[in-house]
Amino acid sequence: MKKTKDNFLDVAYFSMEVAINSDMSTYSGGLGVLAGDTLKTFADFKYSAIGITLLHEQGYVEQSLDSKGQQVSKSELWNKEEYLTKLSFTIEVPLGDHSVVCTVWKYEIVGQFGDVVPVYFLDSNLPQNTDYDRTFTSYLYGGDKFYRLCQEQLLGLGGLILLEKLKYNSEKVRIYHLNEGHASFVGLALYEQAKKLFSTNNEVMKYIGSKLVFTTHTPVEAGHDRFSIDYVKKVLPANLFVEIPKECFLKEKLCMTRLSLYFSGIVTGVAKMHEKVTEKMFPEYDIIPVTNGAYHLEWIHPNLKKVYDEYIPEWSIDPSSLRKVISIPDNKIWDAHFDVKKKLIEYVNEFSENKFSADVCTLGYARRFTSYKRPALILADLERLESMIASVGSLQIIFAGKAHPCDERGKKSIKSIFEKIQKHKGKITMVFLEDYNMDMAKKLVAGVDIWLNTPLQRYEASGTSGMKAAFNGVPHLSVLDGWWPEGWTEDVTGWSIGTNSSEARIDNHDSWNLEVDDLYNKLATKILPLYYQDRSGFIRIMKHACALNGSHFNTYRMMNEYVAKVYFPLKNGLNKKW
Ligand SMILES: *Cc1c(COP(=O)(O)O)cnc(C)c1O
């Protein structure tokens, strides 16, 4: 398809966090990584698309642990001048009785065929603003509720003002895609604008519905922002406030998720199981599942890329061809993996008092530390783990991940893991690596032997790190949650933990004991024996992980689904809602 140079914008993609690279601290976890991977895919697909986000000049959190394992959180200044170009204009975003002036920084994502997708970062740190207003684009997920509301207003209303400035008014934008509910004011502002274009409410709603897509990401209550009516009244322009639909208020609070549910023509969930969970939460709405993917060019390690280049040269332009990994000779896959693993072990040994060995089966667990993800589940019974290691074969574990500075439970679980590592020093080789980021993720998802995930079932909307591992031939050992029910074939692509009955999956009970038991059983009876006594059997699973899952859980397949199930039906009035 030849790129037509009309002056339409196919997709304006709004996201509070966008992960472009490790040195730009503009993300906290999977939501941002998905946004970055999606925008990179737009560029490869030659879409006219742009990303809109905030600058987050002080980043998210730079993590270190003190001698007791307590997380020390600092801001994470990064060098914006190195990556971004400042645009020549400013925009003014209304906020309460005044406006916040923002300058705009641009990053250019260049796709693998040379096409560019710009990402715009709003920056309110200007001398003409008040001291408080200057901080709005400083901290990702920092500050209090009021601060967050102001940030969301900058992102949503500021994003629309920026689009107008770039000559993309609503007639020129085909799709507004909201990645999570932080930019929900977009729907409200579009509604207010469209009221001037049409005579009936139905026409107005249809018009917005034909352009607005909302992807919801989390079944966790804290993930759905709610702001007190007083706050909203204080900052939101009055002409918008009066248009907020009644059903978006819950207990004197504005629910940002409901605002986007109300105005969007199509709402998507990020995995099939997440669709079901979300439909239970919001029974009035139909959720379209588009299971996430990871961007293969970002997440396949250079060593594996070299092997894929040799056997499947088309893998980079067509990641679905990774299914042919199945026919790559075992030793090629193993040698490439072992090389990455050796480098990872060297890296780990720089930090770890416990010395790791490349010959020992290595488990990796790394992601945001938050209680529903249950990071310490594998350490539930260390005596049992020790006796398994003595009788079946050795095992070493690498942990990493940041807790949000206000998440006391998240910080507590880091401390508890830290203490267990100390206590069992010399008996079980474990380490907690500080300051998890994209670069570290790249080392881990390719260098460990098994990727572990133990969320409380139904709370992991999708999860993407296991997809990154699959790209690199690293099998997944996980509770059946998020994307894993779709990617899991027992003993073929990896292993489940706990129950696989679909009713139980949507049930809201914590089956901790059952899952601990199942995890230990599988390690002792299947995984470690396979690893140590049947290496070719283990490599078969490595190859299937990539061939079956890497070929599917990538952003090219995801983008094709967005086009077929979301963007196309919306544009053509085929969505069911209207
Ligand atoms: C991929 C990634 C995540 C997301 O991990 P989940 O498995 O979805 O929890 C978080 N942080 C970083 C740095 C990542 O690269």
Coordinates of C-alpha atoms and ligand atoms in Angstrom, one line a residue:
M1 CA 0.0 0.0 0.0
K2 CA 1.4 3.4 -1.0
K3 CA 1.2 6.0 1.7
T4 CA -1.3 8.6 0.6
K5 CA -0.4 12.1 1.6
D6 CA -3.8 13.5 2.5
N7 CA -3.9 15.7 5.5
F8 CA -5.9 13.3 7.6
L9 CA -4.5 11.8 10.8
D10 CA -5.4 8.1 11.1
V11 CA -4.9 7.7 14.8
A12 CA -4.2 10.2 17.6
Y13 CA -3.0 8.0 20.4
F14 CA -3.3 9.3 24.0
S15 CA -1.3 7.7 26.8
M16 CA -0.2 9.0 30.2
E17 CA 2.9 6.9 29.8
V18 CA 4.9 6.0 26.7
A19 CA 8.0 3.8 27.0
I20 CA 10.3 4.6 24.1
N21 CA 13.7 3.6 25.5
S22 CA 15.3 3.0 28.9
D23 CA 16.9 6.4 29.2
M24 CA 13.7 8.3 28.8
S25 CA 12.0 7.7 32.2
T26 CA 8.5 8.4 30.9
Y27 CA 6.9 5.0 31.9
S28 CA 6.3 2.9 34.9
G29 CA 5.4 -0.5 33.5
G30 CA 3.4 -2.5 31.0
L31 CA 0.9 0.3 30.1
G32 CA 3.7 2.5 28.9
V33 CA 5.6 -0.3 27.2
L34 CA 2.4 -1.2 25.3
A35 CA 2.0 2.4 24.2
G36 CA 5.6 2.6 22.9
D37 CA 5.4 -0.8 21.2
T38 CA 2.0 0.3 19.6
L39 CA 3.4 3.6 18.3
K40 CA 6.5 1.8 16.9
T41 CA 4.1 -0.5 15.1
F42 CA 2.1 2.4 13.6
A43 CA 5.4 3.6 12.1
D44 CA 6.1 0.2 10.6
F45 CA 2.5 0.0 9.2
K46 CA 3.0 3.4 7.6
Y47 CA 0.1 4.9 9.5
S48 CA -0.3 8.6 9.9
A49 CA -0.4 8.5 13.6
I50 CA 0.8 10.5 16.5
G51 CA 1.3 9.9 20.2
I52 CA 0.4 12.4 22.9
T53 CA 1.7 12.2 26.5
L54 CA 3.2 14.4 29.2
L55 CA 6.9 15.1 29.6
H56 CA 7.4 13.6 33.1
E57 CA 10.7 15.5 33.3
Q58 CA 11.5 14.0 36.7
G59 CA 10.6 10.5 35.5
Y60 CA 8.9 7.8 37.5
V61 CA 11.0 6.4 40.3
E62 CA 14.7 5.6 40.6
Q63 CA 14.8 2.7 42.9
S64 CA 17.5 1.5 45.3
L65 CA 17.3 -0.6 48.4
D66 CA 18.9 0.3 51.7
S67 CA 20.7 -2.2 53.9
K68 CA 17.4 -3.5 55.3
G69 CA 15.7 -4.0 51.9
Q70 CA 13.6 -0.9 52.2
Q71 CA 13.0 0.8 48.8
V72 CA 14.5 4.2 48.5
S73 CA 12.7 6.1 45.8
K74 CA 14.2 9.1 44.0
S75 CA 13.1 11.1 41.0
E76 CA 14.6 10.0 37.8
L77 CA 15.8 13.1 35.9
W78 CA 16.5 12.4 32.2
N79 CA 17.9 14.5 29.5
K80 CA 15.1 15.7 27.4
E81 CA 17.3 17.7 25.0
E82 CA 19.1 14.6 24.0
Y83 CA 16.0 12.9 22.6
L84 CA 13.5 15.6 21.9
T85 CA 13.1 18.7 19.8
K86 CA 11.2 21.6 21.2
L87 CA 8.4 23.0 19.0
S88 CA 8.3 26.7 18.3
F89 CA 4.8 27.3 19.7
T90 CA 3.1 27.0 23.0
I91 CA -0.5 26.0 23.8
E92 CA -2.8 27.2 26.6
V93 CA -4.8 24.7 28.5
P94 CA -7.7 26.0 30.6
L95 CA -7.5 25.0 34.2
G96 CA -10.0 26.5 36.7
D97 CA -9.9 30.3 36.5
H98 CA -6.7 30.5 34.4
S99 CA -4.7 28.7 31.7
V100 CA -1.6 26.6 31.9
V101 CA 0.9 27.4 29.2
C102 CA 2.6 24.3 27.8
T103 CA 5.5 24.0 25.4
V104 CA 5.6 20.9 23.3
W105 CA 8.5 18.5 22.7
K106 CA 8.6 16.0 19.9
Y107 CA 10.2 12.6 19.6
E108 CA 10.3 10.9 16.2
I109 CA 9.8 7.2 16.1
V110 CA 11.3 5.9 12.9
G111 CA 9.8 2.6 11.7
Q112 CA 11.8 -0.2 10.1
F113 CA 10.9 1.1 6.6
G114 CA 11.8 4.7 7.5
D115 CA 8.3 6.1 8.2
V116 CA 8.0 8.5 11.1
V117 CA 5.5 8.6 13.9
P118 CA 5.9 11.6 16.2
V119 CA 5.3 11.5 19.9
Y120 CA 4.4 14.8 21.5
F121 CA 5.3 15.5 25.2
L122 CA 3.5 18.4 26.9
D123 CA 5.7 20.5 29.2
S124 CA 4.2 23.0 31.7
N125 CA 7.5 23.9 33.3
L126 CA 7.5 27.5 32.1
P127 CA 8.2 30.7 34.0
Q128 CA 4.9 32.2 33.0
N129 CA 3.0 29.5 35.0
T130 CA 2.6 29.4 38.8
D131 CA 5.0 27.3 40.7
Y132 CA 2.4 24.6 41.2
D133 CA 1.3 24.5 37.6
R134 CA 4.9 24.2 36.6
T135 CA 5.0 20.8 38.3
F136 CA 2.2 19.2 36.4
T137 CA 4.5 17.5 33.9
S138 CA 7.2 16.6 36.4
Y139 CA 6.2 13.3 37.9
L140 CA 4.6 10.3 36.4
Y141 CA 2.0 9.1 38.9
G142 CA 3.3 11.5 41.5
G143 CA 1.5 13.9 43.8
D144 CA -2.0 13.7 45.2
K145 CA -5.4 13.2 43.6
F146 CA -5.8 16.9 42.7
Y147 CA -2.4 16.9 41.0
R148 CA -3.4 13.8 39.0
L149 CA -6.6 15.4 37.9
C150 CA -4.7 18.4 36.7
Q151 CA -2.4 16.1 34.8
E152 CA -5.3 14.3 33.2
Q153 CA -6.8 17.6 32.2
L154 CA -3.5 18.6 30.5
L155 CA -3.3 15.3 28.7
G156 CA -6.9 15.2 27.5
L157 CA -7.8 18.9 26.8
G158 CA -4.2 19.9 26.1
G159 CA -3.9 17.0 23.7
L160 CA -6.9 18.2 21.7
I161 CA -5.6 21.8 21.7
L162 CA -2.3 20.5 20.4
L163 CA -4.0 18.5 17.7
E164 CA -5.9 21.7 16.6
K165 CA -2.6 23.6 16.5
L166 CA -1.2 20.9 14.3
K167 CA -4.2 21.4 12.0
Y168 CA -5.9 18.2 13.0
N169 CA -9.4 19.3 14.1
S170 CA -12.0 16.6 14.7
E171 CA -12.8 16.4 11.0
K172 CA -9.2 15.6 10.2
V173 CA -8.7 12.9 12.9
R174 CA -10.1 9.5 12.0
I175 CA -9.5 7.8 15.3
Y176 CA -8.8 9.1 18.8
H177 CA -7.5 6.1 20.7
L178 CA -7.4 6.4 24.5
N179 CA -4.9 4.1 26.1
E180 CA -6.5 3.7 29.6
G181 CA -8.8 6.3 31.1
H182 CA -6.4 9.1 31.9
A183 CA -7.3 11.1 28.8
S184 CA -11.0 10.6 29.2
F185 CA -11.8 14.3 29.0
V186 CA -11.1 13.9 25.2
G187 CA -14.6 12.3 24.8
L188 CA -16.3 15.1 26.8
A189 CA -14.6 17.9 24.9
L190 CA -15.4 16.2 21.5
Y191 CA -19.0 16.0 22.6
E192 CA -19.1 19.7 23.5
Q193 CA -17.6 20.5 20.1
A194 CA -19.8 18.2 18.1
K195 CA -23.0 19.7 19.7
K196 CA -22.4 22.7 17.5
L197 CA -22.3 20.5 14.3
F198 CA -25.4 18.5 14.8
S199 CA -29.0 19.1 15.8
T200 CA -29.8 15.9 17.7
N201 CA -28.0 14.2 20.6
N202 CA -28.1 11.0 18.8
E203 CA -26.2 12.4 15.9
V204 CA -23.6 13.9 18.2
M205 CA -23.1 10.7 20.0
K206 CA -22.8 8.8 16.8
Y207 CA -20.3 11.2 15.5
I208 CA -18.0 10.9 18.5
G209 CA -18.6 7.2 18.7
S210 CA -17.4 6.8 15.2
K211 CA -14.0 8.3 16.2
L212 CA -13.4 7.4 19.8
V213 CA -11.8 4.1 21.0
F214 CA -11.1 3.3 24.6
T215 CA -8.8 0.6 25.8
T216 CA -9.3 -0.3 29.4
H217 CA -6.4 -2.1 31.1
T218 CA -7.0 -3.1 34.6
P219 CA -9.5 -5.0 36.8
V220 CA -7.9 -3.4 39.8
E221 CA -10.0 -0.7 41.5
A222 CA -7.1 1.7 42.0
G223 CA -6.5 1.6 38.3
H224 CA -9.8 3.4 37.7
D225 CA -9.3 7.1 38.6
R226 CA -12.1 8.7 40.6
F227 CA -12.0 12.4 41.4
S228 CA -14.2 14.3 43.8
I229 CA -16.8 16.5 42.2
D230 CA -15.4 19.5 44.0
Y231 CA -12.0 19.0 42.4
V232 CA -13.5 18.5 39.0
K233 CA -15.6 21.6 39.3
K234 CA -12.6 23.5 40.3
V235 CA -10.5 22.7 37.3
L236 CA -12.7 21.6 34.4
P237 CA -14.2 24.4 32.2
A238 CA -17.8 25.0 33.2
N239 CA -19.2 24.4 29.7
L240 CA -17.6 20.9 29.9
F241 CA -18.6 20.1 33.5
V242 CA -22.3 20.5 32.8
E243 CA -22.0 18.0 30.0
I244 CA -20.7 15.1 32.2
P245 CA -23.3 12.4 32.0
K246 CA -25.0 11.5 35.4
E247 CA -24.0 7.8 35.1
C248 CA -20.3 8.8 35.2
F249 CA -20.6 10.0 38.8
L250 CA -20.3 7.4 41.6
K251 CA -20.7 8.3 45.2
E252 CA -19.9 12.0 44.6
K253 CA -17.0 11.1 42.4
L254 CA -16.3 11.3 38.7
C255 CA -15.2 7.9 37.4
M256 CA -12.8 8.5 34.5
T257 CA -13.3 5.0 33.2
R258 CA -17.1 5.5 32.9
L259 CA -16.6 8.8 31.1
S260 CA -14.7 7.0 28.4
L261 CA -17.0 4.0 28.4
Y262 CA -19.9 6.4 27.8
F263 CA -18.5 8.3 24.8
S264 CA -16.4 5.7 23.0
G265 CA -17.8 3.9 20.0
I266 CA -15.8 0.8 20.8
V267 CA -14.2 -0.3 24.1
T268 CA -11.5 -2.9 24.0
G269 CA -10.0 -5.2 26.6
V270 CA -6.4 -6.4 26.4
A271 CA -7.0 -10.2 26.5
K272 CA -9.9 -12.5 26.1
M273 CA -10.1 -13.3 29.7
H274 CA -9.9 -9.5 30.5
E275 CA -12.9 -9.0 28.2
K276 CA -15.0 -11.3 30.4
V277 CA -13.8 -9.7 33.6
T278 CA -14.4 -6.2 32.3
E279 CA -17.9 -7.1 31.1
K280 CA -18.7 -8.3 34.7
M281 CA -17.5 -5.0 36.0
F282 CA -19.4 -2.9 33.5
P283 CA -22.4 -5.1 32.4
E284 CA -24.0 -2.3 30.3
Y285 CA -21.0 -2.3 27.9
D286 CA -19.8 -4.7 25.2
I287 CA -16.1 -5.1 25.4
I288 CA -14.1 -6.2 22.3
P289 CA -11.1 -8.2 23.1
V290 CA -7.8 -7.3 21.4
T291 CA -5.1 -9.3 23.1
N292 CA -1.9 -7.3 23.5
G293 CA 1.3 -8.0 21.8
A294 CA 5.0 -7.0 22.2
Y295 CA 7.0 -5.4 19.5
H296 CA 9.3 -8.1 18.2
L297 CA 12.1 -5.7 17.0
E298 CA 12.3 -4.2 20.5
W299 CA 12.2 -7.4 22.5
I300 CA 14.2 -10.1 20.7
H301 CA 17.7 -10.2 21.9
P302 CA 20.5 -9.5 19.3
N303 CA 21.9 -13.0 19.8
L304 CA 18.5 -14.6 18.9
K305 CA 18.0 -12.1 16.1
K306 CA 21.2 -13.4 14.5
V307 CA 19.9 -17.0 14.6
Y308 CA 16.4 -15.9 13.2
D309 CA 18.2 -13.9 10.5
E310 CA 20.0 -17.0 9.4
Y311 CA 17.0 -19.3 9.3
I312 CA 13.9 -17.1 8.9
P313 CA 15.1 -13.9 7.2
E314 CA 11.6 -12.6 6.9
W315 CA 11.0 -12.6 10.7
S316 CA 11.5 -8.8 11.1
I317 CA 9.0 -7.8 8.4
D318 CA 6.6 -10.6 9.3
P319 CA 6.8 -11.8 12.9
S320 CA 4.2 -14.4 12.2
S321 CA 7.0 -16.3 10.4
L322 CA 8.5 -17.0 13.8
R323 CA 6.4 -20.2 13.7
K324 CA 9.3 -21.5 11.7
V325 CA 11.5 -21.4 14.7
I326 CA 10.3 -24.9 15.2
S327 CA 12.7 -26.1 12.5
I328 CA 15.9 -24.3 13.7
P329 CA 18.4 -26.9 15.0
D330 CA 18.4 -27.3 18.8
N331 CA 22.0 -26.4 19.3
K332 CA 21.6 -23.1 17.5
I333 CA 18.7 -22.1 19.8
W334 CA 20.4 -23.4 22.9
D335 CA 23.8 -21.9 22.1
A336 CA 22.3 -18.4 21.4
H337 CA 20.3 -18.7 24.7
F338 CA 23.2 -19.9 26.7
D339 CA 25.3 -17.0 25.5
V340 CA 22.7 -14.5 26.6
K341 CA 22.4 -16.4 29.9
K342 CA 26.1 -16.3 30.6
K343 CA 26.2 -12.5 30.1
L344 CA 23.2 -12.1 32.3
I345 CA 24.8 -14.2 35.0
E346 CA 28.0 -12.1 34.8
Y347 CA 25.8 -9.0 35.2
V348 CA 23.9 -10.5 38.2
N349 CA 27.1 -11.6 39.9
E350 CA 28.3 -8.0 39.9
F351 CA 25.5 -7.2 42.3
S352 CA 24.8 -10.4 44.1
E353 CA 26.5 -11.8 47.1
N354 CA 25.1 -15.2 46.1
K355 CA 27.1 -16.3 43.1
F356 CA 25.0 -17.5 40.2
S357 CA 26.0 -20.2 37.8
A358 CA 25.1 -20.4 34.1
D359 CA 24.7 -24.2 34.5
V360 CA 21.8 -23.8 36.9
C361 CA 18.2 -23.6 35.9
T362 CA 17.3 -19.9 36.4
L363 CA 13.8 -18.4 37.0
G364 CA 13.1 -14.8 36.3
Y365 CA 10.4 -12.7 38.0
A366 CA 10.3 -9.0 37.1
R367 CA 7.5 -6.4 36.9
R368 CA 5.9 -3.6 38.9
F369 CA 5.7 -4.7 42.5
T370 CA 2.1 -4.5 43.6
S371 CA 0.1 -6.8 45.7
Y372 CA -2.2 -8.4 43.1
K373 CA 0.9 -9.6 41.3
R374 CA 2.0 -11.6 44.4
P375 CA 5.7 -11.4 43.7
A376 CA 6.6 -13.5 46.8
L377 CA 4.4 -16.5 46.0
I378 CA 7.4 -18.7 44.9
L379 CA 9.0 -18.0 48.3
A380 CA 6.0 -19.2 50.3
D381 CA 7.8 -22.3 51.6
L382 CA 11.5 -22.0 51.4
E383 CA 12.2 -25.3 53.3
R384 CA 10.3 -27.1 50.6
L385 CA 12.2 -25.2 47.9
E386 CA 15.5 -26.1 49.6
S387 CA 14.7 -29.8 49.8
M388 CA 13.5 -29.8 46.2
I389 CA 16.8 -28.3 45.2
A390 CA 18.7 -30.9 47.2
S391 CA 16.8 -33.8 45.8
V392 CA 15.8 -32.9 42.2
G393 CA 18.2 -30.2 41.0
S394 CA 19.4 -26.8 41.6
L395 CA 17.4 -23.6 40.9
Q396 CA 18.3 -19.9 41.1
I397 CA 15.9 -17.0 41.1
I398 CA 16.2 -13.4 39.9
F399 CA 13.7 -10.8 41.1
A400 CA 13.4 -7.2 40.0
G401 CA 10.7 -4.5 40.0
K402 CA 9.8 -1.1 41.5
A403 CA 7.0 -0.4 43.9
H404 CA 5.1 2.9 43.6
P405 CA 6.4 5.0 46.5
C406 CA 2.9 5.2 48.1
D407 CA 2.3 1.5 47.8
E408 CA 3.2 0.3 51.2
R409 CA 2.3 -3.3 50.5
G410 CA 4.4 -3.3 47.3
K411 CA 7.4 -2.0 49.2
K412 CA 6.8 -4.5 52.0
S413 CA 6.9 -7.4 49.6
I414 CA 10.3 -6.1 48.2
K415 CA 11.6 -6.0 51.8
S416 CA 10.3 -9.4 52.6
I417 CA 11.9 -10.9 49.5
F418 CA 15.1 -9.1 50.4
E419 CA 15.1 -10.6 53.9
K420 CA 14.4 -14.1 52.6
I421 CA 17.3 -13.8 50.2
Q422 CA 19.6 -12.8 53.1
K423 CA 18.3 -15.5 55.4
H424 CA 18.8 -18.3 52.8
K425 CA 22.1 -17.1 51.6
G426 CA 24.3 -20.1 50.6
K427 CA 21.3 -22.4 50.4
I428 CA 19.1 -20.9 47.7
T429 CA 20.8 -18.6 45.1
M430 CA 18.5 -15.6 44.7
V431 CA 18.9 -11.9 44.0
F432 CA 16.9 -8.8 43.8
L433 CA 18.1 -6.4 41.1
E434 CA 17.5 -2.8 41.8
D435 CA 15.9 -0.3 39.4
Y436 CA 14.1 -2.4 36.9
N437 CA 13.7 -0.8 33.5
M438 CA 13.5 -1.7 29.8
D439 CA 17.2 -2.4 29.4
M440 CA 17.1 -4.8 32.4
A441 CA 13.9 -6.4 31.1
K442 CA 15.7 -7.1 27.8
K443 CA 18.5 -8.9 29.6
L444 CA 16.1 -10.9 31.8
V445 CA 13.4 -12.0 29.3
A446 CA 16.1 -13.5 27.1
G447 CA 18.7 -14.7 29.7
V448 CA 16.7 -16.6 32.2
D449 CA 15.5 -20.2 31.5
I450 CA 11.9 -19.8 32.7
W451 CA 9.7 -16.7 33.0
L452 CA 7.5 -16.8 36.1
N453 CA 4.2 -15.0 36.7
T454 CA 2.0 -15.5 39.8
P455 CA -0.8 -12.9 39.8
L456 CA -4.0 -13.3 41.7
Q457 CA -6.2 -14.8 39.0
R458 CA -8.4 -12.3 37.0
Y459 CA -6.4 -9.3 38.1
E460 CA -3.7 -9.4 35.5
A461 CA -5.4 -7.7 32.5
S462 CA -2.9 -9.0 30.0
G463 CA 0.8 -9.0 31.0
T464 CA 3.3 -8.7 28.3
S465 CA 6.7 -9.7 29.7
G466 CA 5.9 -13.4 29.1
M467 CA 5.3 -12.5 25.5
K468 CA 8.8 -10.9 25.4
A469 CA 10.2 -14.1 26.9
A470 CA 8.5 -16.2 24.3
F471 CA 10.1 -14.2 21.5
N472 CA 13.5 -15.3 22.9
G473 CA 12.5 -19.0 23.4
V474 CA 12.0 -18.6 27.1
P475 CA 9.0 -20.7 28.3
H476 CA 6.4 -19.2 30.6
L477 CA 5.4 -20.7 34.0
S478 CA 2.3 -18.8 35.1
V479 CA -1.1 -18.6 36.7
L480 CA -3.7 -18.8 34.0
D481 CA -4.5 -15.1 33.8
G482 CA -4.2 -12.3 31.3
W483 CA -2.9 -13.5 27.9
W484 CA -1.7 -16.9 29.3
P485 CA -4.9 -18.9 28.8
E486 CA -4.6 -18.0 25.1
G487 CA -0.9 -18.9 24.8
W488 CA -0.8 -21.8 27.2
T489 CA -0.5 -25.4 26.0
E490 CA 0.8 -27.5 28.9
D491 CA 4.2 -29.0 28.4
V492 CA 4.3 -27.5 24.9
T493 CA 4.6 -23.7 25.4
G494 CA 5.2 -23.7 29.1
W495 CA 3.2 -24.6 32.2
S496 CA 0.2 -23.3 34.2
I497 CA 0.1 -22.7 37.9
G498 CA -3.1 -23.6 39.8
T499 CA -6.5 -24.3 38.4
N500 CA -7.4 -24.1 34.7
S501 CA -11.2 -24.3 35.1
S502 CA -12.7 -21.3 33.4
E503 CA -15.3 -20.6 36.1
A504 CA -12.7 -20.5 38.8
R505 CA -10.7 -18.1 36.7
I506 CA -13.4 -15.4 37.0
D507 CA -14.1 -16.2 40.6
N508 CA -12.8 -13.8 43.1
H509 CA -11.0 -15.9 45.6
D510 CA -7.4 -16.2 46.4
S511 CA -6.2 -19.7 45.9
W512 CA -2.7 -19.1 47.3
N513 CA -2.1 -22.4 48.9
L514 CA -3.3 -24.4 45.9
E515 CA -1.1 -22.4 43.6
V516 CA 2.0 -22.6 45.8
D517 CA 1.6 -26.4 46.0
D518 CA 1.0 -26.7 42.2
L519 CA 4.0 -24.5 41.4
Y520 CA 6.4 -26.5 43.6
N521 CA 5.0 -29.8 42.3
K522 CA 5.5 -28.7 38.7
L523 CA 9.0 -27.6 39.4
A524 CA 9.9 -30.8 41.1
T525 CA 8.2 -33.3 38.9
K526 CA 8.3 -31.7 35.4
I527 CA 10.4 -28.7 34.9
L528 CA 13.6 -29.4 36.8
P529 CA 13.8 -33.1 35.7
L530 CA 13.2 -31.9 32.1
Y531 CA 15.9 -29.2 32.4
Y532 CA 18.6 -31.5 33.8
Q533 CA 17.8 -34.9 32.4
D534 CA 16.2 -34.2 29.0
R535 CA 17.7 -31.1 27.6
S536 CA 16.3 -31.7 24.1
G537 CA 12.9 -32.0 25.6
F538 CA 13.4 -28.6 27.3
I539 CA 14.7 -27.1 24.0
R540 CA 11.5 -28.4 22.3
I541 CA 9.5 -26.3 24.7
M542 CA 11.7 -23.3 24.1
K543 CA 11.2 -23.6 20.4
H544 CA 7.4 -24.0 20.8
A545 CA 7.2 -21.0 23.1
C546 CA 8.6 -18.8 20.3
A547 CA 7.0 -20.7 17.3
L548 CA 3.5 -20.8 18.8
N549 CA 3.5 -17.7 21.0
G550 CA 6.1 -15.3 19.6
S551 CA 4.5 -15.7 16.2
H552 CA 1.1 -14.6 17.6
F553 CA 1.6 -12.4 20.7
N554 CA 3.3 -9.6 18.8
T555 CA 2.1 -6.1 18.0
Y556 CA 1.8 -6.8 14.2
R557 CA -1.0 -9.3 14.9
M558 CA -2.4 -6.9 17.5
M559 CA -2.5 -4.0 15.1
N560 CA -4.2 -6.1 12.4
E561 CA -6.9 -6.9 15.0
Y562 CA -7.3 -3.3 16.0
V563 CA -7.7 -2.4 12.3
A564 CA -10.2 -5.2 11.6
K565 CA -12.2 -5.3 14.8
V566 CA -12.0 -1.7 15.9
Y567 CA -10.8 1.1 13.6
F568 CA -12.4 -0.2 10.4
P569 CA -15.9 -0.9 11.9
L570 CA -15.8 2.5 13.7
K571 CA -15.0 4.4 10.6
N572 CA -17.7 2.6 8.6
G573 CA -20.4 2.9 11.2
L574 CA -20.4 -0.9 11.8
N575 CA -19.9 -0.9 15.5
K576 CA -22.7 -2.5 17.4
K577 CA -23.2 0.3 19.9
W578 CA -25.1 2.5 17.5
Ligands
LIG1 C1 7.3 -5.5 29.7 C2 7.6 -4.6 30.9 C3 6.6 -4.6 31.9 C4 5.3 -5.3 31.9 O1 5.4 -6.5 32.5 P1 4.1 -7.4 32.9 O2 4.5 -8.8 32.6 O3 3.0 -7.0 32.0 O4 3.8 -7.2 34.3 C5 6.9 -3.8 33.0 N1 8.1 -3.1 33.1 C6 9.0 -3.2 32.1 C7 10.3 -2.4 32.3 C8 8.8 -3.9 31.0 O5 9.7 -4.0 30.0

